[in-house]
PDB file of C-alpha atoms in Angstrom:
ATOM      1  CA  MET A   1      32.312   3.476   2.045  1.00 50.00           C
ATOM      2  CA  ALA A   2      31.339   6.964   3.262  1.00 63.00           C
ATOM      3  CA  ARG A   3      28.508   7.190   5.741  1.00 80.00           C
ATOM      4  CA  ASP A   4      25.171   8.449   4.453  1.00 85.00           C
ATOM      5  CA  TYR A   5      24.190  11.600   6.362  1.00 90.00           C
ATOM      6  CA  SER A   6      20.906  12.189   4.511  1.00 90.00           C
ATOM      7  CA  GLU A   7      18.721  10.946   7.382  1.00 92.00           C
ATOM      8  CA  ILE A   8      20.178  13.277   9.987  1.00 92.00           C
ATOM      9  CA  LYS A   9      20.179  16.155   7.491  1.00 94.00           C
ATOM     10  CA  ALA A  10      16.454  15.628   7.025  1.00 94.00           C
ATOM     11  CA  LYS A  11      15.920  15.727  10.813  1.00 95.00           C
ATOM     12  CA  LEU A  12      17.967  18.869  11.475  1.00 97.00           C
ATOM     13  CA  ARG A  13      15.349  21.441  10.519  1.00 96.00           C
ATOM     14  CA  GLY A  14      13.506  24.278  12.178  1.00 98.00           C
ATOM     15  CA  SER A  15      14.141  25.973  15.510  1.00 98.00           C
ATOM     16  CA  ILE A  16      17.138  24.559  17.350  1.00 98.00           C
ATOM     17  CA  THR A  17      17.201  26.388  20.668  1.00 98.00           C
ATOM     18  CA  PRO A  18      20.624  27.266  22.125  1.00 98.00           C
ATOM     19  CA  VAL A  19      19.700  26.624  25.761  1.00 98.00           C
ATOM     20  CA  ILE A  20      21.435  28.797  28.353  1.00 98.00           C
ATOM     21  CA  THR A  21      23.473  27.364  31.227  1.00 98.00           C
ATOM     22  CA  PRO A  22      21.756  28.306  34.510  1.00 98.00           C
ATOM     23  CA  PHE A  23      23.840  28.995  37.596  1.00 98.00           C
ATOM     24  CA  LYS A  24      22.922  28.979  41.264  1.00 97.00           C
ATOM     25  CA  ALA A  25      23.564  32.005  43.470  1.00 96.00           C
ATOM     26  CA  ASN A  26      26.953  30.481  44.352  1.00 97.00           C
ATOM     27  CA  HIS A  27      27.772  30.264  40.608  1.00 97.00           C
ATOM     28  CA  GLU A  28      27.626  26.473  40.452  1.00 98.00           C
ATOM     29  CA  ILE A  29      25.723  25.011  37.498  1.00 98.00           C
ATOM     30  CA  ASP A  30      22.076  24.381  38.369  1.00 98.00           C
ATOM     31  CA  PHE A  31      21.523  21.055  36.610  1.00 98.00           C
ATOM     32  CA  ASP A  32      17.943  20.710  37.888  1.00 98.00           C
ATOM     33  CA  LYS A  33      16.954  24.053  36.365  1.00 98.00           C
ATOM     34  CA  PHE A  34      18.847  23.120  33.224  1.00 98.00           C
ATOM     35  CA  ALA A  35      16.749  19.975  32.791  1.00 98.00           C
ATOM     36  CA  GLU A  36      13.592  22.029  33.414  1.00 98.00           C
ATOM     37  CA  LEU A  37      14.611  24.496  30.691  1.00 98.00           C
ATOM     38  CA  ILE A  38      14.995  21.648  28.217  1.00 98.00           C
ATOM     39  CA  GLU A  39      11.561  20.287  29.159  1.00 98.00           C
ATOM     40  CA  PHE A  40      10.119  23.794  28.725  1.00 98.00           C
ATOM     41  CA  GLN A  41      11.537  23.822  25.210  1.00 98.00           C
ATOM     42  CA  LEU A  42      10.184  20.416  24.283  1.00 98.00           C
ATOM     43  CA  GLU A  43       6.736  21.193  25.704  1.00 98.00           C
ATOM     44  CA  ASN A  44       6.586  24.241  23.406  1.00 98.00           C
ATOM     45  CA  GLY A  45       7.416  22.504  20.153  1.00 98.00           C
ATOM     46  CA  THR A  46      11.122  23.271  19.741  1.00 98.00           C
ATOM     47  CA  HIS A  47      12.584  21.175  16.940  1.00 98.00           C
ATOM     48  CA  GLY A  48      16.057  20.637  18.412  1.00 98.00           C
ATOM     49  CA  ILE A  49      18.343  21.519  21.310  1.00 98.00           C
ATOM     50  CA  SER A  50      21.855  22.937  21.348  1.00 98.00           C
ATOM     51  CA  VAL A  51      23.933  23.596  24.472  1.00 98.00           C
ATOM     52  CA  THR A  52      27.332  25.110  25.281  1.00 97.00           C
ATOM     53  CA  GLY A  53      27.153  27.484  22.353  1.00 95.00           C
ATOM     54  CA  THR A  54      27.321  31.261  22.745  1.00 94.00           C
ATOM     55  CA  SER A  55      24.093  31.385  24.773  1.00 96.00           C
ATOM     56  CA  GLY A  56      25.456  28.660  27.060  1.00 97.00           C
ATOM     57  CA  GLU A  57      28.501  30.721  28.147  1.00 96.00           C
ATOM     58  CA  PRO A  58      31.053  28.055  27.181  1.00 95.00           C
ATOM     59  CA  SER A  59      34.055  30.283  27.837  1.00 94.00           C
ATOM     60  CA  SER A  60      32.844  30.635  31.442  1.00 96.00           C
ATOM     61  CA  LEU A  61      32.774  26.852  31.892  1.00 98.00           C
ATOM     62  CA  THR A  62      35.619  24.440  32.472  1.00 97.00           C
ATOM     63  CA  ILE A  63      36.033  21.638  29.945  1.00 97.00           C
ATOM     64  CA  GLU A  64      34.750  19.196  32.574  1.00 98.00           C
ATOM     65  CA  GLU A  65      31.677  21.362  33.128  1.00 98.00           C
ATOM     66  CA  ARG A  66      31.009  21.534  29.394  1.00 98.00           C
ATOM     67  CA  GLU A  67      31.109  17.736  29.270  1.00 98.00           C
ATOM     68  CA  GLN A  68      28.739  17.525  32.248  1.00 98.00           C
ATOM     69  CA  VAL A  69      26.284  19.921  30.594  1.00 98.00           C
ATOM     70  CA  MET A  70      26.423  17.925  27.366  1.00 98.00           C
ATOM     71  CA  GLU A  71      25.833  14.654  29.232  1.00 98.00           C
ATOM     72  CA  LYS A  72      22.898  16.096  31.200  1.00 98.00           C
ATOM     73  CA  ALA A  73      21.332  17.455  28.019  1.00 98.00           C
ATOM     74  CA  ALA A  74      21.685  14.147  26.176  1.00 98.00           C
ATOM     75  CA  LYS A  75      20.113  12.262  29.088  1.00 98.00           C
ATOM     76  CA  THR A  76      17.246  14.758  29.426  1.00 98.00           C
ATOM     77  CA  ILE A  77      16.461  14.947  25.702  1.00 98.00           C
ATOM     78  CA  ASN A  78      16.661  11.153  25.400  1.00 97.00           C
ATOM     79  CA  GLY A  79      16.315  11.202  21.635  1.00 97.00           C
ATOM     80  CA  ARG A  80      13.053  13.159  21.549  1.00 98.00           C
ATOM     81  CA  VAL A  81      14.509  15.844  19.278  1.00 98.00           C
ATOM     82  CA  PRO A  82      17.904  16.275  17.595  1.00 98.00           C
ATOM     83  CA  PHE A  83      20.718  17.284  19.938  1.00 98.00           C
ATOM     84  CA  VAL A  84      23.571  19.492  18.688  1.00 98.00           C
ATOM     85  CA  PRO A  85      26.063  20.526  21.393  1.00 98.00           C
ATOM     86  CA  GLY A  86      28.611  23.250  20.801  1.00 98.00           C
ATOM     87  CA  THR A  87      32.055  21.655  20.978  1.00 98.00           C
ATOM     88  CA  GLY A  88      34.398  24.333  19.650  1.00 96.00           C
ATOM     89  CA  SER A  89      37.034  26.271  21.512  1.00 95.00           C
ATOM     90  CA  THR A  90      39.923  28.573  20.795  1.00 93.00           C
ATOM     91  CA  ASN A  91      42.065  25.597  21.830  1.00 95.00           C
ATOM     92  CA  TYR A  92      42.448  22.787  19.286  1.00 96.00           C
ATOM     93  CA  GLN A  93      42.877  19.959  21.819  1.00 96.00           C
ATOM     94  CA  GLU A  94      39.777  21.076  23.726  1.00 97.00           C
ATOM     95  CA  THR A  95      37.800  21.162  20.484  1.00 97.00           C
ATOM     96  CA  MET A  96      38.921  17.632  19.649  1.00 98.00           C
ATOM     97  CA  ARG A  97      38.077  16.362  23.134  1.00 98.00           C
ATOM     98  CA  LEU A  98      34.611  17.908  23.204  1.00 98.00           C
ATOM     99  CA  THR A  99      33.740  16.885  19.654  1.00 98.00           C
ATOM    100  CA  LYS A 100      34.714  13.278  20.382  1.00 98.00           C
ATOM    101  CA  LYS A 101      32.687  13.489  23.595  1.00 98.00           C
ATOM    102  CA  SER A 102      29.615  14.570  21.627  1.00 98.00           C
ATOM    103  CA  GLU A 103      30.006  11.469  19.478  1.00 97.00           C
ATOM    104  CA  GLU A 104      30.392   9.233  22.554  1.00 98.00           C
ATOM    105  CA  ILE A 105      27.152  10.477  24.153  1.00 98.00           C
ATOM    106  CA  GLY A 106      25.128  10.019  20.973  1.00 97.00           C
ATOM    107  CA  ALA A 107      24.629  13.622  19.868  1.00 98.00           C
ATOM    108  CA  ASP A 108      23.116  14.007  16.410  1.00 97.00           C
ATOM    109  CA  ALA A 109      25.747  16.535  15.327  1.00 98.00           C
ATOM    110  CA  ALA A 110      28.440  18.748  16.828  1.00 98.00           C
ATOM    111  CA  MET A 111      28.538  22.504  16.328  1.00 98.00           C
ATOM    112  CA  VAL A 112      32.142  23.685  16.046  1.00 98.00           C
ATOM    113  CA  ILE A 113      32.838  27.406  16.219  1.00 97.00           C
ATOM    114  CA  VAL A 114      35.481  29.274  14.236  1.00 96.00           C
ATOM    115  CA  PRO A 115      38.301  29.608  16.797  1.00 95.00           C
ATOM    116  CA  TYR A 116      38.058  32.952  18.553  1.00 91.00           C
ATOM    117  CA  TYR A 117      40.845  35.343  19.577  1.00 90.00           C
ATOM    118  CA  ASN A 118      43.510  33.532  17.507  1.00 90.00           C
ATOM    119  CA  LYS A 119      42.366  34.967  14.138  1.00 94.00           C
ATOM    120  CA  PRO A 120      43.704  32.092  12.001  1.00 95.00           C
ATOM    121  CA  ASN A 121      43.947  32.634   8.253  1.00 97.00           C
ATOM    122  CA  GLN A 122      41.718  30.747   5.821  1.00 98.00           C
ATOM    123  CA  ARG A 123      44.295  28.014   5.178  1.00 98.00           C
ATOM    124  CA  ALA A 124      44.600  27.393   8.914  1.00 97.00           C
ATOM    125  CA  LEU A 125      40.816  27.373   9.343  1.00 98.00           C
ATOM    126  CA  TYR A 126      40.506  24.780   6.601  1.00 98.00           C
ATOM    127  CA  LYS A 127      43.157  22.611   8.270  1.00 98.00           C
ATOM    128  CA  HIS A 128      41.536  23.006  11.702  1.00 98.00           C
ATOM    129  CA  PHE A 129      38.045  21.999  10.630  1.00 98.00           C
ATOM    130  CA  LYS A 130      39.226  19.217   8.341  1.00 98.00           C
ATOM    131  CA  THR A 131      41.340  17.680  11.092  1.00 98.00           C
ATOM    132  CA  VAL A 132      38.441  17.804  13.546  1.00 98.00           C
ATOM    133  CA  ALA A 133      35.986  16.401  10.995  1.00 97.00           C
ATOM    134  CA  ASP A 134      38.350  13.601   9.985  1.00 97.00           C
ATOM    135  CA  SER A 135      38.753  12.531  13.618  1.00 96.00           C
ATOM    136  CA  VAL A 136      35.066  11.698  14.175  1.00 96.00           C
ATOM    137  CA  ASP A 137      32.135  10.118  12.384  1.00 94.00           C
ATOM    138  CA  ILE A 138      29.573  12.515  13.860  1.00 96.00           C
ATOM    139  CA  PRO A 139      28.125  15.204  11.533  1.00 97.00           C
ATOM    140  CA  ILE A 140      29.692  18.649  11.954  1.00 98.00           C
ATOM    141  CA  ILE A 141      27.921  22.006  11.712  1.00 98.00           C
ATOM    142  CA  ILE A 142      30.437  24.847  11.538  1.00 98.00           C
ATOM    143  CA  TYR A 143      29.571  27.962  13.559  1.00 98.00           C
ATOM    144  CA  ASN A 144      30.628  31.196  11.859  1.00 97.00           C
ATOM    145  CA  ILE A 145      30.194  34.266  14.075  1.00 95.00           C
ATOM    146  CA  PRO A 146      32.648  36.974  12.962  1.00 93.00           C
ATOM    147  CA  GLY A 147      31.505  39.454  15.602  1.00 90.00           C
ATOM    148  CA  ARG A 148      32.753  37.122  18.349  1.00 89.00           C
ATOM    149  CA  THR A 149      35.693  35.443  16.632  1.00 90.00           C
ATOM    150  CA  ALA A 150      37.225  38.420  14.777  1.00 88.00           C
ATOM    151  CA  GLN A 151      37.562  36.200  11.723  1.00 93.00           C
ATOM    152  CA  ASN A 152      35.064  35.368   8.992  1.00 96.00           C
ATOM    153  CA  LEU A 153      35.074  31.901   7.436  1.00 98.00           C
ATOM    154  CA  HIS A 154      35.067  32.658   3.716  1.00 98.00           C
ATOM    155  CA  VAL A 155      32.500  30.985   1.491  1.00 98.00           C
ATOM    156  CA  ASP A 156      35.212  29.384  -0.669  1.00 98.00           C
ATOM    157  CA  THR A 157      36.853  27.896   2.439  1.00 98.00           C
ATOM    158  CA  LEU A 158      33.528  26.510   3.608  1.00 98.00           C
ATOM    159  CA  ALA A 159      32.775  25.103   0.149  1.00 98.00           C
ATOM    160  CA  LYS A 160      36.139  23.312   0.059  1.00 98.00           C
ATOM    161  CA  LEU A 161      35.487  21.836   3.514  1.00 98.00           C
ATOM    162  CA  ASN A 162      32.053  20.680   2.364  1.00 97.00           C
ATOM    163  CA  GLU A 163      33.618  19.047  -0.687  1.00 97.00           C
ATOM    164  CA  ASP A 164      36.469  17.362   1.193  1.00 97.00           C
ATOM    165  CA  CYS A 165      34.689  16.351   4.433  1.00 97.00           C
ATOM    166  CA  PRO A 166      31.461  14.343   3.980  1.00 96.00           C
ATOM    167  CA  ASN A 167      30.483  14.851   7.633  1.00 97.00           C
ATOM    168  CA  ILE A 168      30.572  18.659   7.428  1.00 98.00           C
ATOM    169  CA  ILE A 169      26.893  19.002   6.652  1.00 98.00           C
ATOM    170  CA  GLY A 170      26.045  22.591   7.472  1.00 98.00           C
ATOM    171  CA  VAL A 171      26.843  25.954   8.973  1.00 98.00           C
ATOM    172  CA  LYS A 172      25.320  28.271  11.548  1.00 98.00           C
ATOM    173  CA  GLU A 173      25.847  31.763  10.158  1.00 97.00           C
ATOM    174  CA  SER A 174      25.751  34.545  12.730  1.00 96.00           C
ATOM    175  CA  ASN A 175      26.681  36.791   9.883  1.00 93.00           C
ATOM    176  CA  LYS A 176      24.882  40.017   9.023  1.00 92.00           C
ATOM    177  CA  ASP A 177      26.287  39.934   5.495  1.00 93.00           C
ATOM    178  CA  PHE A 178      23.261  38.529   3.665  1.00 95.00           C
ATOM    179  CA  GLU A 179      25.182  38.351   0.391  1.00 96.00           C
ATOM    180  CA  HIS A 180      27.624  36.000   2.152  1.00 97.00           C
ATOM    181  CA  VAL A 181      24.889  33.632   3.354  1.00 96.00           C
ATOM    182  CA  ASN A 182      23.291  33.543  -0.085  1.00 97.00           C
ATOM    183  CA  ARG A 183      26.611  32.491  -1.560  1.00 97.00           C
ATOM    184  CA  VAL A 184      26.953  29.704   1.019  1.00 98.00           C
ATOM    185  CA  LEU A 185      24.085  27.799  -0.594  1.00 97.00           C
ATOM    186  CA  LEU A 186      25.215  28.751  -4.091  1.00 97.00           C
ATOM    187  CA  LYS A 187      28.706  27.335  -3.496  1.00 97.00           C
ATOM    188  CA  CYS A 188      27.918  24.472  -1.102  1.00 98.00           C
ATOM    189  CA  GLY A 189      24.704  23.276  -2.712  1.00 96.00           C
ATOM    190  CA  ARG A 190      21.077  23.615  -1.792  1.00 94.00           C
ATOM    191  CA  ASP A 191      21.163  20.492   0.393  1.00 95.00           C
ATOM    192  CA  PHE A 192      23.830  22.048   2.649  1.00 98.00           C
ATOM    193  CA  LEU A 193      22.238  22.979   5.988  1.00 98.00           C
ATOM    194  CA  LEU A 194      22.194  26.743   6.555  1.00 98.00           C
ATOM    195  CA  PHE A 195      21.081  27.923   9.989  1.00 98.00           C
ATOM    196  CA  SER A 196      20.624  31.530  11.011  1.00 98.00           C
ATOM    197  CA  GLY A 197      22.238  32.756  14.209  1.00 97.00           C
ATOM    198  CA  ILE A 198      21.015  36.315  13.637  1.00 96.00           C
ATOM    199  CA  GLU A 199      17.491  36.744  14.972  1.00 96.00           C
ATOM    200  CA  LEU A 200      16.282  39.222  12.356  1.00 96.00           C
ATOM    201  CA  LEU A 201      17.574  36.945   9.590  1.00 97.00           C
ATOM    202  CA  CYS A 202      15.868  33.749  10.759  1.00 97.00           C
ATOM    203  CA  TYR A 203      12.922  34.203   8.422  1.00 97.00           C
ATOM    204  CA  PRO A 204      14.895  35.648   5.468  1.00 97.00           C
ATOM    205  CA  MET A 205      17.303  32.690   5.586  1.00 97.00           C
ATOM    206  CA  LEU A 206      14.372  30.294   5.337  1.00 98.00           C
ATOM    207  CA  ALA A 207      13.266  32.155   2.223  1.00 96.00           C
ATOM    208  CA  ILE A 208      16.576  31.490   0.437  1.00 97.00           C
ATOM    209  CA  GLY A 209      16.580  27.798   1.355  1.00 97.00           C
ATOM    210  CA  GLY A 210      17.863  27.751   4.918  1.00 98.00           C
ATOM    211  CA  ALA A 211      17.256  24.771   7.186  1.00 98.00           C
ATOM    212  CA  GLY A 212      16.277  26.783  10.257  1.00 98.00           C
ATOM    213  CA  SER A 213      17.739  28.856  13.039  1.00 98.00           C
ATOM    214  CA  VAL A 214      19.655  28.683  16.295  1.00 98.00           C
ATOM    215  CA  SER A 215      18.069  31.687  17.981  1.00 97.00           C
ATOM    216  CA  ALA A 216      18.660  32.831  21.559  1.00 98.00           C
ATOM    217  CA  THR A 217      15.152  34.329  21.566  1.00 98.00           C
ATOM    218  CA  ALA A 218      13.759  30.786  21.538  1.00 98.00           C
ATOM    219  CA  ASN A 219      14.907  30.483  25.161  1.00 98.00           C
ATOM    220  CA  VAL A 220      12.151  32.955  26.053  1.00 98.00           C
ATOM    221  CA  LEU A 221       9.416  32.296  23.461  1.00 98.00           C
ATOM    222  CA  PRO A 222      10.127  28.831  22.087  1.00 98.00           C
ATOM    223  CA  GLY A 223       6.584  28.295  20.861  1.00 98.00           C
ATOM    224  CA  LYS A 224       6.436  31.343  18.601  1.00 98.00           C
ATOM    225  CA  VAL A 225       9.901  30.753  17.155  1.00 98.00           C
ATOM    226  CA  ALA A 226       9.002  27.133  16.386  1.00 98.00           C
ATOM    227  CA  GLN A 227       5.649  28.161  14.931  1.00 98.00           C
ATOM    228  CA  MET A 228       7.334  30.577  12.524  1.00 98.00           C
ATOM    229  CA  HIS A 229       9.388  27.696  11.153  1.00 98.00           C
ATOM    230  CA  ASP A 230       6.395  25.354  11.084  1.00 98.00           C
ATOM    231  CA  ALA A 231       4.371  27.885   9.118  1.00 98.00           C
ATOM    232  CA  TRP A 232       7.139  28.347   6.568  1.00 98.00           C
ATOM    233  CA  PHE A 233       7.674  24.629   6.031  1.00 97.00           C
ATOM    234  CA  GLU A 234       3.902  24.136   5.684  1.00 98.00           C
ATOM    235  CA  GLY A 235       3.789  26.796   2.963  1.00 98.00           C
ATOM    236  CA  ASP A 236       1.940  29.356   5.096  1.00 98.00           C
ATOM    237  CA  VAL A 237       4.096  32.323   4.146  1.00 98.00           C
ATOM    238  CA  GLU A 238       1.684  34.907   5.546  1.00 98.00           C
ATOM    239  CA  THR A 239       1.786  33.403   9.041  1.00 98.00           C
ATOM    240  CA  ALA A 240       5.556  32.985   8.927  1.00 98.00           C
ATOM    241  CA  GLN A 241       5.976  36.648   7.991  1.00 98.00           C
ATOM    242  CA  LYS A 242       3.517  37.711  10.685  1.00 98.00           C
ATOM    243  CA  LEU A 243       5.446  35.818  13.376  1.00 98.00           C
ATOM    244  CA  HIS A 244       8.738  37.210  12.083  1.00 98.00           C
ATOM    245  CA  TYR A 245       7.523  40.734  12.728  1.00 98.00           C
ATOM    246  CA  GLU A 246       5.803  39.789  15.988  1.00 98.00           C
ATOM    247  CA  LEU A 247       9.124  38.573  17.358  1.00 98.00           C
ATOM    248  CA  MET A 248      11.118  41.601  16.271  1.00 98.00           C
ATOM    249  CA  GLU A 249      10.643  43.768  19.383  1.00 98.00           C
ATOM    250  CA  LEU A 250      11.635  40.897  21.678  1.00 98.00           C
ATOM    251  CA  ASN A 251      14.622  40.088  19.463  1.00 98.00           C
ATOM    252  CA  ASP A 252      15.759  43.703  19.682  1.00 98.00           C
ATOM    253  CA  VAL A 253      15.588  44.030  23.461  1.00 98.00           C
ATOM    254  CA  LEU A 254      17.330  40.703  24.069  1.00 98.00           C
ATOM    255  CA  PHE A 255      20.363  41.953  22.166  1.00 97.00           C
ATOM    256  CA  LYS A 256      20.748  45.400  23.702  1.00 97.00           C
ATOM    257  CA  ASP A 257      23.474  43.881  25.863  1.00 97.00           C
ATOM    258  CA  THR A 258      25.779  40.949  25.248  1.00 96.00           C
ATOM    259  CA  ASN A 259      24.008  37.603  24.906  1.00 97.00           C
ATOM    260  CA  PRO A 260      23.020  35.801  27.118  1.00 98.00           C
ATOM    261  CA  ALA A 261      22.761  38.486  29.830  1.00 98.00           C
ATOM    262  CA  PRO A 262      19.370  39.862  28.669  1.00 98.00           C
ATOM    263  CA  VAL A 263      18.031  36.340  28.012  1.00 98.00           C
ATOM    264  CA  LYS A 264      18.985  35.272  31.531  1.00 98.00           C
ATOM    265  CA  ALA A 265      17.368  38.414  32.936  1.00 98.00           C
ATOM    266  CA  ALA A 266      14.164  37.561  31.056  1.00 98.00           C
ATOM    267  CA  LEU A 267      14.185  33.936  32.221  1.00 98.00           C
ATOM    268  CA  GLY A 268      14.725  35.162  35.774  1.00 97.00           C
ATOM    269  CA  MET A 269      11.671  37.406  35.486  1.00 97.00           C
ATOM    270  CA  MET A 270       9.730  34.400  34.194  1.00 97.00           C
ATOM    271  CA  GLY A 271      10.700  32.369  37.258  1.00 97.00           C
ATOM    272  CA  LYS A 272      12.716  29.868  35.235  1.00 97.00           C
ATOM    273  CA  ILE A 273      16.187  30.509  36.694  1.00 97.00           C
ATOM    274  CA  GLU A 274      18.276  32.688  38.959  1.00 96.00           C
ATOM    275  CA  PRO A 275      19.642  35.290  36.489  1.00 96.00           C
ATOM    276  CA  VAL A 276      23.261  34.653  37.473  1.00 97.00           C
ATOM    277  CA  LEU A 277      26.258  35.007  35.148  1.00 97.00           C
ATOM    278  CA  ARG A 278      29.904  34.302  35.813  1.00 97.00           C
ATOM    279  CA  LEU A 279      32.429  37.093  35.485  1.00 96.00           C
ATOM    280  CA  PRO A 280      33.521  38.666  33.227  1.00 95.00           C
ATOM    281  CA  MET A 281      29.837  38.626  32.173  1.00 96.00           C
ATOM    282  CA  ASP A 282      27.354  40.500  34.342  1.00 96.00           C
ATOM    283  CA  VAL A 283      23.654  41.300  34.518  1.00 96.00           C
ATOM    284  CA  PRO A 284      22.166  44.078  32.345  1.00 97.00           C
ATOM    285  CA  SER A 285      21.723  47.600  33.676  1.00 97.00           C
ATOM    286  CA  GLU A 286      18.635  48.425  35.737  1.00 97.00           C
ATOM    287  CA  GLU A 287      17.326  50.491  32.817  1.00 98.00           C
ATOM    288  CA  LEU A 288      17.617  47.581  30.403  1.00 98.00           C
ATOM    289  CA  GLN A 289      16.104  45.171  32.902  1.00 97.00           C
ATOM    290  CA  GLU A 290      13.097  47.473  33.185  1.00 97.00           C
ATOM    291  CA  GLU A 291      12.817  47.562  29.381  1.00 98.00           C
ATOM    292  CA  ILE A 292      13.033  43.766  29.234  1.00 98.00           C
ATOM    293  CA  GLN A 293      10.262  43.480  31.826  1.00 97.00           C
ATOM    294  CA  GLN A 294       8.022  45.881  29.924  1.00 97.00           C
ATOM    295  CA  THR A 295       8.649  43.979  26.684  1.00 98.00           C
ATOM    296  CA  LEU A 296       7.796  40.629  28.281  1.00 97.00           C
ATOM    297  CA  GLU A 297       4.563  42.132  29.578  1.00 97.00           C
ATOM    298  CA  LYS A 298       3.700  43.332  26.060  1.00 96.00           C
ATOM    299  CA  TYR A 299       4.046  39.746  24.863  1.00 97.00           C
ATOM    300  CA  GLY A 300       1.748  38.526  27.619  1.00 95.00           C
ATOM    301  CA  ILE A 301       4.503  36.512  29.293  1.00 94.00           C
ATOM    302  CA  ALA A 302       3.699  35.806  32.937  1.00 87.00           C
ATOM    303  CA  LEU A 303       6.282  37.226  35.312  1.00 91.00           C
ATOM    304  CA  GLN A 304       6.891  35.554  38.666  1.00 87.00           C
ATOM    305  CA  TYR A 305      10.634  35.687  39.307  1.00 63.00           C
ATOM    306  CA  ALA A 306      12.725  32.778  40.544  1.00 50.00           C
TER     307      ALA A 306
END
């Protein structure tokens, strides 16, 4: 008998913050700061936590480090909110290992990215995700981000996966094609979980029936991002719209360079972390850092530096 995923689908709503992976000056993972970032999220009303997704620099981490980050997150969250680690890779065996690990540590779901660099065709993508889904009992949220993977998961492919794999329960769409995301719910059903990974589409996706967002901006202003979702789900459309536009300037500046470099710069200015990235990523230009600082000041965010 197939497992009933309705309970976890009901829980996976709202702002799921993709927490960054902080590094020390020597480029080792700073697990103490990482735990503090998670607590910062929970104190500000975030509805869920994701790690080792795009904002967590997974391609800069070893597989062992990704497992350590996942384990630390699970221990820190301790069931207080849903936990959805990113477990995908361009390598199939790594994806299998990490997805099974997420199940072992009690994650609520695993977020599996469309394999990047390889550019598999739609038939291969179907086979990849079905094989991963069939190997575990944990719910799967597919992560479609064509700008990073150079391949778009077609709606028909996603719909077939949803039909054939009961534990594929949703998708994070970092997809600027709003016609595409509308058709996801048309083809997959209104109970399929649709999350926005594009900051300016977080509110519009709620309006068409989306479940929430996985927004890098929530690393910096978790309270406001969560409040926008709360307002929408409470039927306060005016407040939700107001917060959508309030967040727009911050959203814009945090994506003037490749994520998560601007987010880490902002968190460094806030005294949360050392704004260190591993090569080939690097810190934003001095000009952009100045713009980030000015934007944070506009939002009334206290700056103290780590």
